[in-house]
CSV table of C-alpha atoms in Angstrom, one decimal:
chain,number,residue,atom,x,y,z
R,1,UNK,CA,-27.7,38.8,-5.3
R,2,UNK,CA,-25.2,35.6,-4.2
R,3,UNK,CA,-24.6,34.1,-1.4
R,4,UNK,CA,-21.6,32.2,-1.7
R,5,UNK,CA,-22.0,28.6,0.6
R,6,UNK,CA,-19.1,26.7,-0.2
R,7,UNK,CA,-20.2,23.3,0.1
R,8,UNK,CA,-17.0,21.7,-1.6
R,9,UNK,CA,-14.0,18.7,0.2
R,10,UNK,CA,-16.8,17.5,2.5
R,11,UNK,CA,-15.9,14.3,3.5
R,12,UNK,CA,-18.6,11.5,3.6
R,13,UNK,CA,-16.8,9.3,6.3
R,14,UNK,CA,-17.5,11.3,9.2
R,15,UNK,CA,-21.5,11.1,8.4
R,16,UNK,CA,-21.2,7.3,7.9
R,17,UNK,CA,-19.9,7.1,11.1
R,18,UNK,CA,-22.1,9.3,12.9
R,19,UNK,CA,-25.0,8.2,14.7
R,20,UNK,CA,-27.1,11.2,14.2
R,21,UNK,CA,-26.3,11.9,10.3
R,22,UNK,CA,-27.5,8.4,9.7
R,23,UNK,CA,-30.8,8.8,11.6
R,24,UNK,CA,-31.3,12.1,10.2
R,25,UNK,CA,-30.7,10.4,6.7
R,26,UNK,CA,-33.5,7.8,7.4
R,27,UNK,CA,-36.2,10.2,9.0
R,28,UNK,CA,-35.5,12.1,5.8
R,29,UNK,CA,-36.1,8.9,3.7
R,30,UNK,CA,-32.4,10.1,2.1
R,31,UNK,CA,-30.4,7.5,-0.6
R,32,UNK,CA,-27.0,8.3,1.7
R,33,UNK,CA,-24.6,10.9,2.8
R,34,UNK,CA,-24.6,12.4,-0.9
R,35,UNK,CA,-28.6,12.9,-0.5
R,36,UNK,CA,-27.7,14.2,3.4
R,37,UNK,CA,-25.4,16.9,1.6
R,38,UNK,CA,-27.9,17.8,-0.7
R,39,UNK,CA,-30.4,17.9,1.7
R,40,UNK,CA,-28.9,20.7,3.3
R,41,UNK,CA,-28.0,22.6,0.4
R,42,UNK,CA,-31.9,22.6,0.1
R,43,UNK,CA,-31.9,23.9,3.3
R,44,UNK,CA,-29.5,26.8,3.1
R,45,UNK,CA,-30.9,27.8,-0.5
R,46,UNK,CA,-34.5,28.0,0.9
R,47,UNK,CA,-33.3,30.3,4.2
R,48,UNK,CA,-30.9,32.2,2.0
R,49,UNK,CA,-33.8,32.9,-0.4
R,50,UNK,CA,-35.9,33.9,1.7
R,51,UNK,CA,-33.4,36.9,2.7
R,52,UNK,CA,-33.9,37.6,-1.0
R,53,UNK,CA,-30.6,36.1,-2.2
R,54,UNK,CA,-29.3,33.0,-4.0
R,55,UNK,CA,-27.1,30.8,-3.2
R,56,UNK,CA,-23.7,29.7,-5.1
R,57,UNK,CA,-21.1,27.3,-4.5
R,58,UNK,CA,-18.8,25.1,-5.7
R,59,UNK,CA,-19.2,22.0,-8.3
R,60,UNK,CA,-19.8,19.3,-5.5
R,61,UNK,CA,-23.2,20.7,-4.4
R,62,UNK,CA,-24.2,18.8,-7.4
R,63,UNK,CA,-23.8,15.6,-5.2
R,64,UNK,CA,-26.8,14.1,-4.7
R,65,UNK,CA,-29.3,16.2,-6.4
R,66,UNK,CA,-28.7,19.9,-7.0
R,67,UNK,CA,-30.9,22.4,-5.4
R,68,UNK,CA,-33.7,24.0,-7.8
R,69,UNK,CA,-32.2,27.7,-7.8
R,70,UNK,CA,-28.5,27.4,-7.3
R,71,UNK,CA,-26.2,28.7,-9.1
R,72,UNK,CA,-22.6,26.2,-9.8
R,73,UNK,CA,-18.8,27.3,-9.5
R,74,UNK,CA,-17.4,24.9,-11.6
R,75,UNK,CA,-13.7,24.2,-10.4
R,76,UNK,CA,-13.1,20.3,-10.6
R,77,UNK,CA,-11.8,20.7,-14.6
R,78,UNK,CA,-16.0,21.6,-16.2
R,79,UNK,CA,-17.9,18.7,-16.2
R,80,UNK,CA,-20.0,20.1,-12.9
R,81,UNK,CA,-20.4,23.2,-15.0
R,82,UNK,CA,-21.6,21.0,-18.6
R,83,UNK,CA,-24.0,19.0,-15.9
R,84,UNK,CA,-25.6,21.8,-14.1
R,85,UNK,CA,-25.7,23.8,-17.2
R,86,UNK,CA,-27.9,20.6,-18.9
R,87,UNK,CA,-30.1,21.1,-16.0
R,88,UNK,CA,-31.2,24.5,-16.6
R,89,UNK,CA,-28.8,26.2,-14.0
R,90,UNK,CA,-26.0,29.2,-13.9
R,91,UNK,CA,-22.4,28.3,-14.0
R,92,UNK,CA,-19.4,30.0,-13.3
R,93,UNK,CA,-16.6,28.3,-14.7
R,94,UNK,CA,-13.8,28.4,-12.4
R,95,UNK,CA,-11.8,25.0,-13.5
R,96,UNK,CA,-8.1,24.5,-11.5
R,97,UNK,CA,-6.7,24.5,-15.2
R,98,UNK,CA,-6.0,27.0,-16.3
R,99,UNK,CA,-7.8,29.1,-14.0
R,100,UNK,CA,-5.7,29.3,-10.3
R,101,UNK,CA,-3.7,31.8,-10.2
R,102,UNK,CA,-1.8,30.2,-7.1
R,103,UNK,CA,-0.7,27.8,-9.7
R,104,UNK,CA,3.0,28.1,-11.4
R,105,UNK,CA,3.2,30.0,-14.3
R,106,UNK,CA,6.8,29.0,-14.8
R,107,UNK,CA,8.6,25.8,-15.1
R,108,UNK,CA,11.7,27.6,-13.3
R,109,UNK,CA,9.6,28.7,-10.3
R,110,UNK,CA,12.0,29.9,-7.1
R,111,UNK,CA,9.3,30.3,-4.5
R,112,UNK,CA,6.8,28.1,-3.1
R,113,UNK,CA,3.1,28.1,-5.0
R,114,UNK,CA,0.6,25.3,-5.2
R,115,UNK,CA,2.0,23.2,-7.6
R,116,UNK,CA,0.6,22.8,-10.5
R,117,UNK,CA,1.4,24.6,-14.3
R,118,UNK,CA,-0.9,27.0,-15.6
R,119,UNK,CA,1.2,29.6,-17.8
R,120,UNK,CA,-0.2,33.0,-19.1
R,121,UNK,CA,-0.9,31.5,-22.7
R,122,UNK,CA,-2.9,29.0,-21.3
R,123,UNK,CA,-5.4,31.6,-19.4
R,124,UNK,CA,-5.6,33.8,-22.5
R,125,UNK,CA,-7.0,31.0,-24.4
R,126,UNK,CA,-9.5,29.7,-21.6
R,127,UNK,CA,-12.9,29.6,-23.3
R,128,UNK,CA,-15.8,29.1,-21.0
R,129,UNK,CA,-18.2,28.0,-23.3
R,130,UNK,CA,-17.1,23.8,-23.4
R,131,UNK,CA,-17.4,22.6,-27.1
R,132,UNK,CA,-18.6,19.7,-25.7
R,133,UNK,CA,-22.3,22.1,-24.6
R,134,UNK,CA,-25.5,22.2,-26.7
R,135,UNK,CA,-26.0,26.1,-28.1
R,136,UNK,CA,-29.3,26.3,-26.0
R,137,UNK,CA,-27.8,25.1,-23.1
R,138,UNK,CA,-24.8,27.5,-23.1
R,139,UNK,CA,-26.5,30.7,-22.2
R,140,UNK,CA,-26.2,29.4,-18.7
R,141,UNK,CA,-22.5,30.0,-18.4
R,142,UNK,CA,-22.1,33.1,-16.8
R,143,UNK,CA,-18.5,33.7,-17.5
R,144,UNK,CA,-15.4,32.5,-15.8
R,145,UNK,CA,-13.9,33.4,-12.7
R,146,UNK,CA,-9.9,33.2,-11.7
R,147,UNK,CA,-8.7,31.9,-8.5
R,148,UNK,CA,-5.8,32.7,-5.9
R,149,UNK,CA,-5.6,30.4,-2.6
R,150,UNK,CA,-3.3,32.2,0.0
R,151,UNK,CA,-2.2,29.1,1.7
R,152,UNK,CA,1.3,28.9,0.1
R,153,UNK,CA,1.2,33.0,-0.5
R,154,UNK,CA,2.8,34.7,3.2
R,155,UNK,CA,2.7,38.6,1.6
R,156,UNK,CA,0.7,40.9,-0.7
R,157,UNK,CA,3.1,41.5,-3.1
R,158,UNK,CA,3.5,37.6,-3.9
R,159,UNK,CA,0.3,37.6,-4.5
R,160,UNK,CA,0.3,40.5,-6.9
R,161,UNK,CA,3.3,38.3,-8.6
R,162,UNK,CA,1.1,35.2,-9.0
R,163,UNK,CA,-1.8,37.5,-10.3
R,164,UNK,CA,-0.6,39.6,-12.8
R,165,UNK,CA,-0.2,39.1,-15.4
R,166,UNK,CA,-2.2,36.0,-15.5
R,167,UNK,CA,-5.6,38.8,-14.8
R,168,UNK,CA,-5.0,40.6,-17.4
R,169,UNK,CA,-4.9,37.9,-20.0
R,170,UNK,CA,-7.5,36.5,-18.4
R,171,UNK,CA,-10.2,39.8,-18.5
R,172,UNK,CA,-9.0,40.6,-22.2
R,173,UNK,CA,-10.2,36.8,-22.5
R,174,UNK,CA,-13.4,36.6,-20.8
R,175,UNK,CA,-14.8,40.3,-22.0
R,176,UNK,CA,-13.4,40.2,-25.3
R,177,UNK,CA,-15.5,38.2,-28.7
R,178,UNK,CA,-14.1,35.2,-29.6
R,179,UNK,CA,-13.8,36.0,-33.0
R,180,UNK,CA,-11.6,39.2,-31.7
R,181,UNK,CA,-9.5,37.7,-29.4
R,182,UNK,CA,-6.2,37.6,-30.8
R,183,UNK,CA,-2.3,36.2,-28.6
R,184,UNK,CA,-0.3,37.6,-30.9
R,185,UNK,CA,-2.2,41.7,-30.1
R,186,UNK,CA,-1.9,40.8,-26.4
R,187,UNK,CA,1.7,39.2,-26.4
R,188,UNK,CA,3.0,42.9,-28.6
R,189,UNK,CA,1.2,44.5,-25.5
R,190,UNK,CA,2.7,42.8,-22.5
R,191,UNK,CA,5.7,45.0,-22.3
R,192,UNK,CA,3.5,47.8,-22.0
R,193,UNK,CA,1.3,46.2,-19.8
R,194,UNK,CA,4.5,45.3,-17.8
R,195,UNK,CA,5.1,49.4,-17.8
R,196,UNK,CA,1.8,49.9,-16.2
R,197,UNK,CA,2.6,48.0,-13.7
R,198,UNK,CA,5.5,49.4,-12.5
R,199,UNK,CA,3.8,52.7,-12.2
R,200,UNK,CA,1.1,51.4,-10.0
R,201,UNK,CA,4.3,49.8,-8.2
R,202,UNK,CA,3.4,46.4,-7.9
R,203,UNK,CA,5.0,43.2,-8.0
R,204,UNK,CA,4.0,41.2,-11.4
R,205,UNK,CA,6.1,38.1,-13.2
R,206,UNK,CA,7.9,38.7,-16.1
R,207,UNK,CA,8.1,34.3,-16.2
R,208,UNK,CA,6.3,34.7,-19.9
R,209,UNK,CA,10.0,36.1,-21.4
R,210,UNK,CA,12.3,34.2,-18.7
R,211,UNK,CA,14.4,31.5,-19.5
R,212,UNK,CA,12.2,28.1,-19.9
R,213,UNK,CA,14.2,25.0,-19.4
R,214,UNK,CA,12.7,21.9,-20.4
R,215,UNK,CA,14.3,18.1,-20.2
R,216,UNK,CA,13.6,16.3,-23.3
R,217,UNK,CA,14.5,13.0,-25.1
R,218,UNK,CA,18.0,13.2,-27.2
R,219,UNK,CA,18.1,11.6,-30.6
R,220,UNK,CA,21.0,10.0,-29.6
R,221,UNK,CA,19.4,8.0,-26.8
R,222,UNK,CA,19.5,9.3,-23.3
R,223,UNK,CA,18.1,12.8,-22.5
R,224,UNK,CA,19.4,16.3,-23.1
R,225,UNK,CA,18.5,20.0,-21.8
R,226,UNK,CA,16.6,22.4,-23.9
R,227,UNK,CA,16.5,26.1,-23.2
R,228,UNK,CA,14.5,28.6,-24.7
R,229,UNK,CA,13.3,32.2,-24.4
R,230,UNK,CA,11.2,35.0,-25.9
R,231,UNK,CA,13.4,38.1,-25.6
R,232,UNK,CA,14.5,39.3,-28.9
R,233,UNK,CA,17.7,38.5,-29.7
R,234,UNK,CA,18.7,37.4,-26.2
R,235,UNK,CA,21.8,34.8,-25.7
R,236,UNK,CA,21.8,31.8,-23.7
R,237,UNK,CA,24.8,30.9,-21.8
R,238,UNK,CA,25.2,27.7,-19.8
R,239,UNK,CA,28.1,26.5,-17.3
R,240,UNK,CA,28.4,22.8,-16.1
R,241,UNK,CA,28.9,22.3,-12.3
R,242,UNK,CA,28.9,25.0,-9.6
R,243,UNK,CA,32.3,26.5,-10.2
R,244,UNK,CA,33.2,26.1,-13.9
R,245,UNK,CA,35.8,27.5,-16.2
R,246,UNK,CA,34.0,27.9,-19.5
R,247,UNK,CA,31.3,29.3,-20.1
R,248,UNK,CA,29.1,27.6,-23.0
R,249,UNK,CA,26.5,29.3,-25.4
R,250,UNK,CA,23.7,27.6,-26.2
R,251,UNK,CA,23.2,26.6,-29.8
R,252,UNK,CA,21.2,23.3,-29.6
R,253,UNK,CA,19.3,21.1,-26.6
R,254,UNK,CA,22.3,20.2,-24.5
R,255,UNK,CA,23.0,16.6,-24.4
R,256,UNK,CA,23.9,15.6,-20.1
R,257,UNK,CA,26.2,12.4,-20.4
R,258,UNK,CA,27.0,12.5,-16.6
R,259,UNK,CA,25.4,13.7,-13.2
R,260,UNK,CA,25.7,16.8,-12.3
R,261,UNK,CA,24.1,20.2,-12.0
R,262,UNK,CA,23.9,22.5,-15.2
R,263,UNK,CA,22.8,26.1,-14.9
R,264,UNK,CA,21.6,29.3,-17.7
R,265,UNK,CA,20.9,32.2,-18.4
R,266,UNK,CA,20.0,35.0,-20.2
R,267,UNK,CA,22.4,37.9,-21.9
R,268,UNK,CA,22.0,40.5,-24.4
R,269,UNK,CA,24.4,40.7,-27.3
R,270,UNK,CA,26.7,43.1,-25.0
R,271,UNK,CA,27.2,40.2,-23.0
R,272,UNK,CA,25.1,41.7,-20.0
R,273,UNK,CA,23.1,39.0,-17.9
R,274,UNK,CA,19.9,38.5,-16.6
R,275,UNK,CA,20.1,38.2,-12.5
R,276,UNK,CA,17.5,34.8,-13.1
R,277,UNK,CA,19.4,31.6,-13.3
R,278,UNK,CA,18.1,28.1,-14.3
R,279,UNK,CA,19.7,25.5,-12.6
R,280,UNK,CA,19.2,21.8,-12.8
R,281,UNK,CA,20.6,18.6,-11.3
R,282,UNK,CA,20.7,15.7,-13.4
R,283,UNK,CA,21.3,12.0,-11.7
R,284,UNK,CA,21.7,9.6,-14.2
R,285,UNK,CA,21.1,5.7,-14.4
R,286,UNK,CA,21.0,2.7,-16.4
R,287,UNK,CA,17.3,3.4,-16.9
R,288,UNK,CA,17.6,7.4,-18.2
R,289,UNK,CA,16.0,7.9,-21.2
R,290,UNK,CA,15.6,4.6,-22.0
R,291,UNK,CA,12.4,3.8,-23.4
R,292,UNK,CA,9.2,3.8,-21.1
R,293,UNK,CA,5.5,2.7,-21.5
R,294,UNK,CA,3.1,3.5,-18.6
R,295,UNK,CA,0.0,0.2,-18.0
R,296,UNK,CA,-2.0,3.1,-17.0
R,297,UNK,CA,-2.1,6.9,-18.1
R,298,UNK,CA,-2.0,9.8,-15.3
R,299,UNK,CA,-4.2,12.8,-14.0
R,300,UNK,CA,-3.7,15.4,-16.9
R,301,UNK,CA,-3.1,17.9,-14.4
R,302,UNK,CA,-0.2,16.2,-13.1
R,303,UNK,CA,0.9,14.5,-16.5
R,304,UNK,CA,4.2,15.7,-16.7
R,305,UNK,CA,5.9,14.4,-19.7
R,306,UNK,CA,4.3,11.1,-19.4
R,307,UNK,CA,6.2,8.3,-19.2
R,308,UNK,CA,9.4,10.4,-20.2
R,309,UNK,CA,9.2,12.2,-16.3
R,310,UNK,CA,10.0,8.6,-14.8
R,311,UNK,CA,13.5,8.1,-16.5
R,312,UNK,CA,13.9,12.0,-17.5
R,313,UNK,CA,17.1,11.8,-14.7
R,314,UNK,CA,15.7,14.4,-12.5
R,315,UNK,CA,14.3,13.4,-9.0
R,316,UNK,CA,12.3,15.3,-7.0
R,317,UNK,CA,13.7,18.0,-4.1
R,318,UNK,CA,11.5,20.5,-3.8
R,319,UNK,CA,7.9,18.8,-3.2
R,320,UNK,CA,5.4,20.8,-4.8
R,321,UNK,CA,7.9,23.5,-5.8
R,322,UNK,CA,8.4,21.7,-9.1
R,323,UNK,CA,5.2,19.4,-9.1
R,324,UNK,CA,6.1,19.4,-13.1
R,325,UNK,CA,8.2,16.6,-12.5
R,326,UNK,CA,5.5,14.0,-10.9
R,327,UNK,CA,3.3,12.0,-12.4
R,328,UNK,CA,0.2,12.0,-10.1
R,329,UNK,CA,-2.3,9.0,-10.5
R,330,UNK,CA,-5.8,9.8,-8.8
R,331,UNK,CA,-7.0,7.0,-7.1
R,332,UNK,CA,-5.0,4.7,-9.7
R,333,UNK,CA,-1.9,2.8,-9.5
R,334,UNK,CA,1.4,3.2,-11.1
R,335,UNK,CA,2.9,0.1,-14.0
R,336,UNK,CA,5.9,1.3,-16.0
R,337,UNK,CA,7.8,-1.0,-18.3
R,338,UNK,CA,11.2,0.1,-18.8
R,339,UNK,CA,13.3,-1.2,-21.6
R,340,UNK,CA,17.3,-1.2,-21.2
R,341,UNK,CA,18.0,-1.8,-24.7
R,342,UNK,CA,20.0,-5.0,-23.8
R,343,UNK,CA,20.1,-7.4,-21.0
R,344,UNK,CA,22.6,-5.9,-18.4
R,345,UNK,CA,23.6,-6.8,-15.1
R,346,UNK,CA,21.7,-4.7,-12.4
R,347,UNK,CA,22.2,-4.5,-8.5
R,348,UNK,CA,19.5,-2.1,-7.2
R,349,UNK,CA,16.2,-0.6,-8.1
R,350,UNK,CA,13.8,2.1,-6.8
R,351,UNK,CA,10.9,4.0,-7.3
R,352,UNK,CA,10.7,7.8,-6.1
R,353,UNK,CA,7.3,9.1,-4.5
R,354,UNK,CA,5.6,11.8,-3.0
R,355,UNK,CA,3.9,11.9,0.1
R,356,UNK,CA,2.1,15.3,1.2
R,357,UNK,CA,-0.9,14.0,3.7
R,358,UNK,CA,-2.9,17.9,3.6
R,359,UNK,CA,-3.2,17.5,-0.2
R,360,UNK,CA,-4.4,14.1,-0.3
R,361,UNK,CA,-1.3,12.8,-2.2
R,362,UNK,CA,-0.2,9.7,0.0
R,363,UNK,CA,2.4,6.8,-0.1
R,364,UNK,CA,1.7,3.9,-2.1
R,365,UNK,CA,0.4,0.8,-0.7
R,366,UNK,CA,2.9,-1.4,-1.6
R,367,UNK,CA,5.6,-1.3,-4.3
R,368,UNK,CA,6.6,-4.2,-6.0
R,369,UNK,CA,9.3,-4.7,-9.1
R,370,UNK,CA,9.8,-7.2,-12.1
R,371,UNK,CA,12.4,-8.5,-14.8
R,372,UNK,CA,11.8,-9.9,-18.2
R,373,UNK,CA,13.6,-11.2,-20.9
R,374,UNK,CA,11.4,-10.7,-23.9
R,375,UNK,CA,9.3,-7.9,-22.2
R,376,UNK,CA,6.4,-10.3,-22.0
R,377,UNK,CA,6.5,-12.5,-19.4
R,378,UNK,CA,7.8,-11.0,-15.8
R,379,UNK,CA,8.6,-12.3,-12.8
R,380,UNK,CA,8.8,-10.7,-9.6
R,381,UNK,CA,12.1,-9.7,-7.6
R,382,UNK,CA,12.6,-11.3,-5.1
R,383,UNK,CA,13.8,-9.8,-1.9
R,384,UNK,CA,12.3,-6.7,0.5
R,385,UNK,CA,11.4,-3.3,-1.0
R,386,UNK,CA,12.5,-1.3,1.6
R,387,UNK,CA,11.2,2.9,2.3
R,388,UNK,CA,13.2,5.6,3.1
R,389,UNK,CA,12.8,8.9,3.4
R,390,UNK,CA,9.2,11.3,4.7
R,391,UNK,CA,7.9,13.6,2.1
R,392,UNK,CA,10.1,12.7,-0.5
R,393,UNK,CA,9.8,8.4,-0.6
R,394,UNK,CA,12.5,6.3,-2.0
R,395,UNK,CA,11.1,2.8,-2.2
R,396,UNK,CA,14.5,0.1,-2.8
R,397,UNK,CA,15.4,-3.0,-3.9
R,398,UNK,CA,19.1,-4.4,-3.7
R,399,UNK,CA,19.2,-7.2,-6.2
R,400,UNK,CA,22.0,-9.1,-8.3
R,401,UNK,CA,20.9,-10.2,-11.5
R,402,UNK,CA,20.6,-9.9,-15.4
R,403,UNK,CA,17.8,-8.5,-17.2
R,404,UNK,CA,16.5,-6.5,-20.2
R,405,UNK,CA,13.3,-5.3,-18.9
R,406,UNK,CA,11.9,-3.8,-15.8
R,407,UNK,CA,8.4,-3.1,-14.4
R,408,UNK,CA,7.3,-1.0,-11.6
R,409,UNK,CA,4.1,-1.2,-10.1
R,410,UNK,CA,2.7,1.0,-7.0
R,411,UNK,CA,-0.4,-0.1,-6.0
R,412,UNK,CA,-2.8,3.3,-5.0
R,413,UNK,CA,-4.0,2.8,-1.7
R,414,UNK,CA,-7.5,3.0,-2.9
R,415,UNK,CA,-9.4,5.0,0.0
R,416,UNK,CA,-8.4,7.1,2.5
R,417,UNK,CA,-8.7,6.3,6.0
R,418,UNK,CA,-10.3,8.3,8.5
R,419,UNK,CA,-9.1,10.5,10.8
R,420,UNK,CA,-6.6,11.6,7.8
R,421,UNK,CA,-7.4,14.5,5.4
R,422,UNK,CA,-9.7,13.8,2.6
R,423,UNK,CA,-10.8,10.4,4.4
R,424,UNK,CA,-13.3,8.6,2.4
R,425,UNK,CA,-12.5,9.8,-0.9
R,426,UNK,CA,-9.6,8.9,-3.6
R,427,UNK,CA,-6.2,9.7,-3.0
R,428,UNK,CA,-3.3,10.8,-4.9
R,429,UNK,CA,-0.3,8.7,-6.2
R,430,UNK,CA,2.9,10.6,-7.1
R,431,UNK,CA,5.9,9.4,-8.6
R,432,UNK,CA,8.9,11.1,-10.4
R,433,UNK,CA,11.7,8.5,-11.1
R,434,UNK,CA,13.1,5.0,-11.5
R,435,UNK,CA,16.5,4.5,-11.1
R,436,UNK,CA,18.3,1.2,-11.9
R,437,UNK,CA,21.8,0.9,-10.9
């Protein structure tokens, strides 16, 4: 019975400047482009009806007045859903997280995806009935739906990998009662499930029981490596540099005192290994793990580990690959304080960015840096921040002097200009480390 329209990323910029979307918005005594896009949802749901269908489409056909039987994908996060719902219509609930399934589902992720973290215990617990929703007002919802974008995917059985198991949890989910659902059933059942797919021969990740790495604060100042995994009675062994001579086993978060790359895996008690490595370079600095507070919060789906992913000691190779490790501000700007613990002599500072034009994540508009004594009062560096770099940005500053604290502001370049993708609307900032030197 649905026609599905689309109707989501149309830019407004294009209709400001056009000479016939304006007049067309004044002969049809619209408020502005918002009521333009409306008006020809209206359009399209009236045609489309009268071939004895409805239309469907995605959360920003709400924008400027939804039409009267349309039914709303929700995939922004589910406010569009909640909001269409409150005004009497269908909703599918479709949000990015958790429901993307070109989305990582591991932290260790070797091939390229989206970006983006949305692991298989995440998608089993998806509800699609927001807390947040009035009882009368949630018969509306549908269901949910799960989503895989082909962009970054070049073969069918990558796609099979990104999709199961994530579809599994997910339909056990959706068309199971709440009060049955139960992760501790499905996670005894995944090896089986695992077993069916290898009879139907298809590709499927096994990331739920691989190795998960994760950098985290060490009690005794500075950061450390945790490793942990869900096979029974699996050990985890870990070398230092690319050609060591011992071999380590993992007892306890690893605590990295120097740059370098560290790699691990898996082994049963026989000592046989798991082909999958983890392997992470650490750079350090005068600033890693050293206390950080954050002026502003980020985007929760690009939250990393707060603060934490600024002076964590990891920056950034891979782009997207591991977009874990950036903080992404949406249409806000970047202010970190860091505290060295002491005042100490410094001679450069930067700030590592992201720039990745097609997903509207661009390069901040100007980067500036500060020192403080008492962490109250700053005053600003002086001397030229100078950029490096394309994708990955290094923004620099050489400097020679003494100071306890630092703070880092990147200023958001508020809209984006036309002619460049998402024009008119709020882009991205992304940022993954400070380094002090």
């Amino acid at each position: 019975p649905y026609i599905h329209i689309g109707g989501d990323e149309a830019p407004k910029t294009a209709w400001k400047n056009s000479d016939y979307a304006q007049q067309l918005i004044k002969k049809e005594n619209l408020k502005d482009e918002h009521g333009l896009q409306s008006y020809f949802i209206s359009r399209m749901e009236k045609y489309i009806n009268s071939k004895g269908r409805n239309i469907i489409g995605w959360d920003e056909i709400l924008e400027g007045g939804l039409a009267p039987k349309a039914t709303v994908m929700s995939w922004r996060g589910e406010k569009g859903g909640i909001d269409a719902a409150r005004q009497g219509h269908y909703v599918v609930m479709s949000p990015d997280s958790p429901l993307y399934f070109d989305h990582s589902q591991t932290r260790n992720e070797d091939s390229l995806t989206r970006g983006n973290y949305n692991p298989l215990e995440k998608v089993y617990a998806y509800n699609p009935l927001p807390a947040s929703l009035a009882t009368k007002d949630q018969k509306y919802i549908l269901g949910a739906q799960g989503n895989v974008w082909a962009e970054y995917l070049d073969n069918g059985r990558k796609v099979d990998y990104m999709i199961f198991p994530r579809m599994s949890a997910l339909a056990e989910a959706l068309w199971t009662p709440l009060d049955k659902k139960d992760w501790n059933s499905f996670e005894k059942r995944l090896p089986g499930l695992m077993k069916k797919y290898d009879l139907w021969q298809t590709s499927y990740s096994t990331a739920y029981f691989d190795l998960q790495p994760a950098v985290v604060p060490s009690p005794q100042g500075g950061i450390a490596w945790e490793l942990k995994t869900r096979y029974p009675d699996a050990v985890i062994t870990y070398v230092k540099g690319k050609s060591p001579d011992v071999v380590y086993t993992y007892t306890a978060p690893v605590v990295i005192d120097k740059s370098g790359t560290y790699s691990a895996t898996i082994s049963d008690e026989n000592g046989k290994g798991n082909e999958k490595w983890a392997r992470q370079s650490f750079i350090l600095n005068k600033a890693t793990g050293k206390p950080i507070t954050l002026t502003t919060q980020p985007n929760a789906s690009y939250g990393g580990s707060g603060g934490f992913s600024l002076v964590d000691g990891i920056q950034n190779e891979t782009g997207m690959l591991k977009s874990q490790q950036f903080l992404g501000f949406a249409g806000k700007d970047l202010e970190a304080v860091i505290d060295l613990g002491s005042q100490q002599g410094i001679n450069a500072i930067s700030l590592h960015t992201f720039e990745q034009q097609g997903s509207w994540i661009y390069a901040p508009a100007m980067v500036l840096f500060y020192s403080s004594n008492d962490g109250k009062n700053f005053i600003l560096m002086p001397g030229e921040v100078k950029r490096t770099g394309q994708k990955n940005l290094v923004y620099a500053l050489p400097i020679n002097m003494t100071t306890r604290y630092i703070k880092v502001q990147a200023q958001n370049m508020g809209t984006i200009p036309e002619e460049l993708p998402g024009a008119g609307s709020k882009p991205w900032l992304f940022a993954d480390e400070i380094t002090v030197e």
